[in-house]
Coordinates of C-alpha atoms in Angstrom, one line a residue:
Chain A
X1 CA -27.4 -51.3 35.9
X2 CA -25.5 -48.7 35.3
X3 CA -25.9 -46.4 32.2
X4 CA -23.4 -46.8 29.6
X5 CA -21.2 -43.4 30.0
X6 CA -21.9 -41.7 26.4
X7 CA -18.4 -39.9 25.3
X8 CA -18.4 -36.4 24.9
X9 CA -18.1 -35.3 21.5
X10 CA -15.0 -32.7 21.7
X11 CA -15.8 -30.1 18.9
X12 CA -13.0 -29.0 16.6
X13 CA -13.2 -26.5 13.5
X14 CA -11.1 -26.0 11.1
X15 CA -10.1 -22.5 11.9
X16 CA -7.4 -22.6 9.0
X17 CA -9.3 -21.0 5.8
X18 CA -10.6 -18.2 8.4
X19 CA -7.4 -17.5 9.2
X20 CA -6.2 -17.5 5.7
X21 CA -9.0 -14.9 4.3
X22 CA -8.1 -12.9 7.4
X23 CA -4.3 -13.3 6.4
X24 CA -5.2 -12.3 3.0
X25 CA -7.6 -9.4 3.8
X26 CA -4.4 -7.8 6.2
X27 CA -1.5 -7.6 3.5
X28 CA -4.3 -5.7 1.3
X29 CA -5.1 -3.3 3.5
X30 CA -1.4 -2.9 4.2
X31 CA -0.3 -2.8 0.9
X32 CA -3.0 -0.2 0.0
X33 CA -3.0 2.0 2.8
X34 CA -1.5 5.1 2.1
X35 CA -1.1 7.4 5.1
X36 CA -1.7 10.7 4.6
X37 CA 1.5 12.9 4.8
X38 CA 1.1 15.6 7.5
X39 CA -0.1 18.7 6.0
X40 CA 1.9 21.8 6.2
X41 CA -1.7 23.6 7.0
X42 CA -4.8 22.6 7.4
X43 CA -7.3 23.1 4.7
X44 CA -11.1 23.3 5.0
X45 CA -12.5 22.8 1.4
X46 CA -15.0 24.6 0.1
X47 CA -17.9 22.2 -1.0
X48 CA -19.3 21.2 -4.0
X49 CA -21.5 18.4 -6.3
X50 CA -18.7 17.9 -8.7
X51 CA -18.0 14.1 -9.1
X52 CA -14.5 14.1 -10.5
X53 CA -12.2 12.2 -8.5
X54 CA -9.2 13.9 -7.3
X55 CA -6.1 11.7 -9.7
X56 CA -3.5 9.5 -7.8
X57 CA -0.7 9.9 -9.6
X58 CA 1.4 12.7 -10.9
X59 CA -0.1 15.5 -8.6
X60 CA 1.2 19.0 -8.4
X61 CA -1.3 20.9 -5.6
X62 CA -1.1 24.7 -4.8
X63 CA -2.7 25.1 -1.8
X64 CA -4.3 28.4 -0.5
X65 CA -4.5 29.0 3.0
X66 CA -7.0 30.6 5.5
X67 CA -4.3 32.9 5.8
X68 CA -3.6 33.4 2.9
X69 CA -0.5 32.3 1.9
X70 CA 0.7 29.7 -0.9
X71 CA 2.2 26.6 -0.9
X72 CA 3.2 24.3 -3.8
X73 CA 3.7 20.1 -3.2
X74 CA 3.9 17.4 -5.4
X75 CA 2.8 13.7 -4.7
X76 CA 5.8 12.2 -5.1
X77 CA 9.3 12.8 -3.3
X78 CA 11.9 13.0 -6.2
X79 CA 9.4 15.5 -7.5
X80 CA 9.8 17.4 -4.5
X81 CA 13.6 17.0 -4.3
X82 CA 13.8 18.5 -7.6
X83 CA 11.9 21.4 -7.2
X84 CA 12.6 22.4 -3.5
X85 CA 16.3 20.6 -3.6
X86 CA 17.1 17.7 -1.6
X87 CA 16.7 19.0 2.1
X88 CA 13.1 19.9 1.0
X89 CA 12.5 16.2 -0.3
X90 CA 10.5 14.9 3.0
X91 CA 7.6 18.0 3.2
X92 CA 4.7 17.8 1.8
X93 CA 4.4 20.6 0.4
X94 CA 6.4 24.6 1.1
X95 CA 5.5 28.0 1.5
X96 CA 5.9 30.4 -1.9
X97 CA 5.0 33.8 -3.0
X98 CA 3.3 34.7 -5.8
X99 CA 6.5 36.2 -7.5
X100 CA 8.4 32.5 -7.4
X101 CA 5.3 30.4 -8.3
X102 CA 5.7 30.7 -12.2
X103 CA 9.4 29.7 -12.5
X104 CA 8.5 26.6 -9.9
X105 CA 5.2 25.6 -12.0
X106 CA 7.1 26.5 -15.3
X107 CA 10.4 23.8 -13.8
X108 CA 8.4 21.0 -12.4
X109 CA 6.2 21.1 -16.0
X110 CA 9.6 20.1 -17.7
X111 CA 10.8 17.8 -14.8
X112 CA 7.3 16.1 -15.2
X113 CA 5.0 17.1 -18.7
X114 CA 2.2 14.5 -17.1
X115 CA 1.5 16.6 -13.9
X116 CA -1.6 17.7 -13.3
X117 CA -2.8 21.1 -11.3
X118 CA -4.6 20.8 -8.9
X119 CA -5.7 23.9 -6.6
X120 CA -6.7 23.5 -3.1
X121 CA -7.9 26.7 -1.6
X122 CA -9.2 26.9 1.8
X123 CA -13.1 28.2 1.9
X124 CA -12.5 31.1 4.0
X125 CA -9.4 32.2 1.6
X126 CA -9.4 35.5 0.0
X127 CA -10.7 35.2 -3.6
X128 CA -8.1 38.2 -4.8
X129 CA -5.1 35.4 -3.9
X130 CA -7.4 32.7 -5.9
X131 CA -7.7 34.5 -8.7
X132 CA -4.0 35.4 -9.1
X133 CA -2.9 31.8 -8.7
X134 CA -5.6 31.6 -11.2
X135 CA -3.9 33.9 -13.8
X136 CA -0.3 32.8 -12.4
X137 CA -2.1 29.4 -13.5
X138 CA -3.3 30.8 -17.1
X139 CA -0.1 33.2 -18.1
X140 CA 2.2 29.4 -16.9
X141 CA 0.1 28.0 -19.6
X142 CA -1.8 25.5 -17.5
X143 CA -5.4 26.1 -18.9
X144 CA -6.7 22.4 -16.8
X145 CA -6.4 22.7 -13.4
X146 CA -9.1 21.0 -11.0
X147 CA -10.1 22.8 -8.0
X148 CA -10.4 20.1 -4.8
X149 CA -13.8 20.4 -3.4
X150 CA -15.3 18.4 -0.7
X151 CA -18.6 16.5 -0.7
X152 CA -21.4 18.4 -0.4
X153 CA -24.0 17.3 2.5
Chain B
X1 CA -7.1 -26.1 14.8
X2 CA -4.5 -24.2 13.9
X3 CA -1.5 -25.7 14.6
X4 CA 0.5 -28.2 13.2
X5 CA 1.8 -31.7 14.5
X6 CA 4.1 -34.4 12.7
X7 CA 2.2 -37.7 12.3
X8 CA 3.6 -41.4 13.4
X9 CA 6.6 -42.4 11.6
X10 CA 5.5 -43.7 8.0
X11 CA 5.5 -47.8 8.2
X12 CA 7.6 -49.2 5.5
X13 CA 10.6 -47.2 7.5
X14 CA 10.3 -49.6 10.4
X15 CA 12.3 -52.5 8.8
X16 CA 15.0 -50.7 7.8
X17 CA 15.5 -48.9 11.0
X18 CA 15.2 -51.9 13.4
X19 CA 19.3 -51.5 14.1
X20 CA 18.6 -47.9 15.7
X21 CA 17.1 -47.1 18.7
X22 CA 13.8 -46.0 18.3
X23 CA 13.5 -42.4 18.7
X24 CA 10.2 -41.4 19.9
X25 CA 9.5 -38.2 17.7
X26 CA 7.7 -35.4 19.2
X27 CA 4.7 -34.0 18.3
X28 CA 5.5 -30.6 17.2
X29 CA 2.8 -28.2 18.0
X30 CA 2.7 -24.4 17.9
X31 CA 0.1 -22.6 19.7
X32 CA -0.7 -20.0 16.7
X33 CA -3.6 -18.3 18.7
X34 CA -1.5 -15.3 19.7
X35 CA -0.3 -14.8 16.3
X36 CA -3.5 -15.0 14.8
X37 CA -5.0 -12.7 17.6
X38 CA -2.1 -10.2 16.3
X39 CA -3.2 -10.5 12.7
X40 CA -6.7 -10.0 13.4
X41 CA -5.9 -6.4 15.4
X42 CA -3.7 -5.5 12.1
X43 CA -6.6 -6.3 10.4
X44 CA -8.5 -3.8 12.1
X45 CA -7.0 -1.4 12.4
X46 CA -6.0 -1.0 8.5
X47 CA -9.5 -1.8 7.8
X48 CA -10.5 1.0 10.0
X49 CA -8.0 3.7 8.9
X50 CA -8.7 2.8 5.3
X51 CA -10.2 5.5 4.0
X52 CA -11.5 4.5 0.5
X53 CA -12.6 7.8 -0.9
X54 CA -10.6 10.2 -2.5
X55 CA -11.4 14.3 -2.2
X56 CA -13.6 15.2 -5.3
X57 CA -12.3 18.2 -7.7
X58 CA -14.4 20.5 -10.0
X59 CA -12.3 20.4 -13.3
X60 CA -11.8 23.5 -15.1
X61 CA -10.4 24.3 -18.6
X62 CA -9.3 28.1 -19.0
X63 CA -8.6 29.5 -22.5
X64 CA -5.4 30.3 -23.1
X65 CA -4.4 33.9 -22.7
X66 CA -4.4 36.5 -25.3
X67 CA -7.8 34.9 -26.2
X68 CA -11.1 37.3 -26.8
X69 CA -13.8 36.4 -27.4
X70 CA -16.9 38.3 -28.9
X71 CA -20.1 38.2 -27.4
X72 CA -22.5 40.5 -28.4
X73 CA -24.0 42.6 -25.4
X74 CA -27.5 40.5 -25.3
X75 CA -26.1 37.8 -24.9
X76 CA -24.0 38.4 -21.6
X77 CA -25.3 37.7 -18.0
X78 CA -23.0 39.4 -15.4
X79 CA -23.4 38.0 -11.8
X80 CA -21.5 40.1 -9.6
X81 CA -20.8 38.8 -5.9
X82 CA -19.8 41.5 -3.7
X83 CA -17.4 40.9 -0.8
X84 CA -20.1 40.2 2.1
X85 CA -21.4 37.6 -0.7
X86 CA -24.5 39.3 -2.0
X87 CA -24.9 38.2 -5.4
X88 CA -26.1 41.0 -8.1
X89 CA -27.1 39.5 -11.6
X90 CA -27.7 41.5 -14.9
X91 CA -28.3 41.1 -18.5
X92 CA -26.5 43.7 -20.9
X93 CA -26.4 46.7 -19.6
X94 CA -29.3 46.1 -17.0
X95 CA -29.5 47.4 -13.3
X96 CA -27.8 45.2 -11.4
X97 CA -30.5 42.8 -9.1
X98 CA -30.2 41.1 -6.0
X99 CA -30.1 37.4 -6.0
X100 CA -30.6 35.3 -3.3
X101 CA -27.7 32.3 -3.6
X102 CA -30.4 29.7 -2.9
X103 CA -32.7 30.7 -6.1
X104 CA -30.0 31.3 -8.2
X105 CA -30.1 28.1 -10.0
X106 CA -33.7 28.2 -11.0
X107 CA -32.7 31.7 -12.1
X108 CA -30.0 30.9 -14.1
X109 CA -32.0 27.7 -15.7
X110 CA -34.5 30.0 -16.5
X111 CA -32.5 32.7 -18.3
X112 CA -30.4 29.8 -20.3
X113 CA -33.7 28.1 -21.3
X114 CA -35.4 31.8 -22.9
X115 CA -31.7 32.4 -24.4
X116 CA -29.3 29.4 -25.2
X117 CA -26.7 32.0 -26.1
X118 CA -26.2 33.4 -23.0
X119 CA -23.3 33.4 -21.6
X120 CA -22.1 33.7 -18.2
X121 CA -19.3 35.8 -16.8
X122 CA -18.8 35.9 -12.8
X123 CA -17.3 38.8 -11.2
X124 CA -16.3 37.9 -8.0
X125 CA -15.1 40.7 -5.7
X126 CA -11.4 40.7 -4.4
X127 CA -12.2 41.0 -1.0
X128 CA -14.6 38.3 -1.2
X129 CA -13.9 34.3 0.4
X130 CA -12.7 31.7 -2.2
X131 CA -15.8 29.7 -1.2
X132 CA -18.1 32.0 -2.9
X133 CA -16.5 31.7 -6.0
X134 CA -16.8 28.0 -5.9
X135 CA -20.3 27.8 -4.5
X136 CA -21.4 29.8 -7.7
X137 CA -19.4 27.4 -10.3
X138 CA -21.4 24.7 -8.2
X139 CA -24.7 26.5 -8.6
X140 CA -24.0 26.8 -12.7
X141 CA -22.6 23.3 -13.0
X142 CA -25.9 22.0 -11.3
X143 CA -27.8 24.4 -13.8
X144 CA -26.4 22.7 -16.3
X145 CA -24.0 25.7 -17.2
X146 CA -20.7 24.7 -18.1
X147 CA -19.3 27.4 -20.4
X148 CA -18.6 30.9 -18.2
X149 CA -16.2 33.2 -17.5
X150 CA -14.1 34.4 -14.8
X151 CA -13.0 38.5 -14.7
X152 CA -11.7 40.6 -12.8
X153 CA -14.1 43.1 -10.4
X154 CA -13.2 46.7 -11.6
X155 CA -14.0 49.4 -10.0
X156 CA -16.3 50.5 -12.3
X157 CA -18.5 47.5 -11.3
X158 CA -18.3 48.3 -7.9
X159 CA -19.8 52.1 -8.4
X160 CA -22.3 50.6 -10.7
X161 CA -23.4 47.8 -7.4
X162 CA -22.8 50.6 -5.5
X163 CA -25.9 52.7 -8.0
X164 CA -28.1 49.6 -7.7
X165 CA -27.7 48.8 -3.9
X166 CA -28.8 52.7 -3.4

């Protein structure tokens, strides 16, 4: 007598709240990515233990170069168009000497009394050029800066 | 699975449309594996390029200018760093003496903890890398020294390194 043919259980999940947390999971990461704007040079921070976080918002960065030149850039665009005029808006940040850096600190202090200092010098920078953006810093009366450090291993 | 189909025709519809000719509805069902596929590389990828931390920063509060300060002479530790990084400490009008960067902090902790007055003032030379300067604040932060100064290498330091060294 033949064997009564047993019928194959077909499996089927419910892939639909996977996809939903993965659907979910995707528009965060794209909503909070922020790519990192192409930097005019590359900078190789000194490090340190400090545990202050670097602020998101209302940044104004002097950054020192290996080679020792100086460049000013703000976080935000219109900040940028303000200060380095409208065909400057896109860049990150732009070359100055030390004669223009007051008046541009002292103009984008109006434009924006919130901004914060931040100075990114490059380890291998001279300290002569830190320590004038340092008194540029102090004679502009910006007494709180933060210097950007990197982690230390 | 993930896809979606329209079921049979609801029941209490069939009376009313008995003059039509029934229309066999369709099924509709969208295959949305590739789409889902898609989302999960997205997913990925951001999740990969994310990167959560931000850079750390050492915050510092200068005085503004025209400010002095008095500190009688006893009280004053000067760390010189010479341009090849050498670091030279002194108290008052001391000899300059080498320091090694690496026993620097016990130094300083020890010379805070037999004077709480002291103050520091780092003298960093012109020539030297911005690194060192940093380094240092690191070593005095970590030695629990958050009050120092910042001045300018004279020349008159330099000849009196220059004494020491010889």
């Amino acid at each position: 007598m033949p064997k009564i043919k047993q019928a194959r259980v077909g499996i089927k999940m419910d892939m639909t709240p996977m996809v939903d947390v993965a659907f979910l999971l995707l528009t965060f990461f794209m909503l909070t990515t922020q790519f990192k704007p192409a930097e005019e040079v590359q900078i190789i921070l000194p490090s340190s233990h400090s545990a202050f976080k670097l602020p998101e918002t209302d940044v104004m960065s002097v950054t020192i170069s290996k080679d020792n030149r100086i460049f000013l850039g703000f976080d935000s665009q219109r900040m940028s168009g303000r200060i380095f005029g409208e065909e400057n808006k896109l860049r990150s940040s732009i070359e100055v000497t030390t004669k223009e850096l007051p008046d541009m600190l002292i103009r984008a202090r109006i434009a924006n009394p919130k901004l914060r200092t931040v100075v990114k010098g490059d380890a291998d920078a001279d300290y002569g050029l830190a320590e004038d953006v340092m008194n540029i810093l102090q004679k502009t009366n910006i007494t709180r800066f933060n210097l950007v450090t990197d982690m230390e291993k | 699975m993930a896809g979606m189909d329209s079921g049979d025709a609801p029941r209490g519809h069939s009376k009313k449309k008995k003059k039509h000719k029934r229309m066999r509805r369709l099924g509709i069902r969208i295959d949305m594996t590739p789409m889902v596929d898609v989302a999960f590389l997205l997913l990925t990828f951001f999740m990969l390029t994310t990167t959560m931390n931000r850079p750390q920063t050492m915050e510092i509060n200068m005085p503004p200018e025209n400010t002095t300060v008095e500190v009688p002479q006893s009280n004053l530790i000067t760390l010189r760093i010479k341009d090849d990084g050498v670091i030279y400490w002194n108290i008052a009008e001391e000899t300059p003496q080498k320091v090694e960067y690496k026993d620097l902090r016990v130094l300083m902790t020890q010379k805070v903890q037999q004077n709480p007055k002291l103050i520091t003032l780092i003298k960093v030379d012109r020539k030297g890398k911005y690194h060192m300067m940093v380094d240092i604040m690191d070593e005095l932060n970590l030695a629990n020294i958050t009050r120092f100064s910042l001045a300018p290498m004279l020349d008159a330091d330099k000849q009196v390194l220059a004494k020491a060294a010889s």
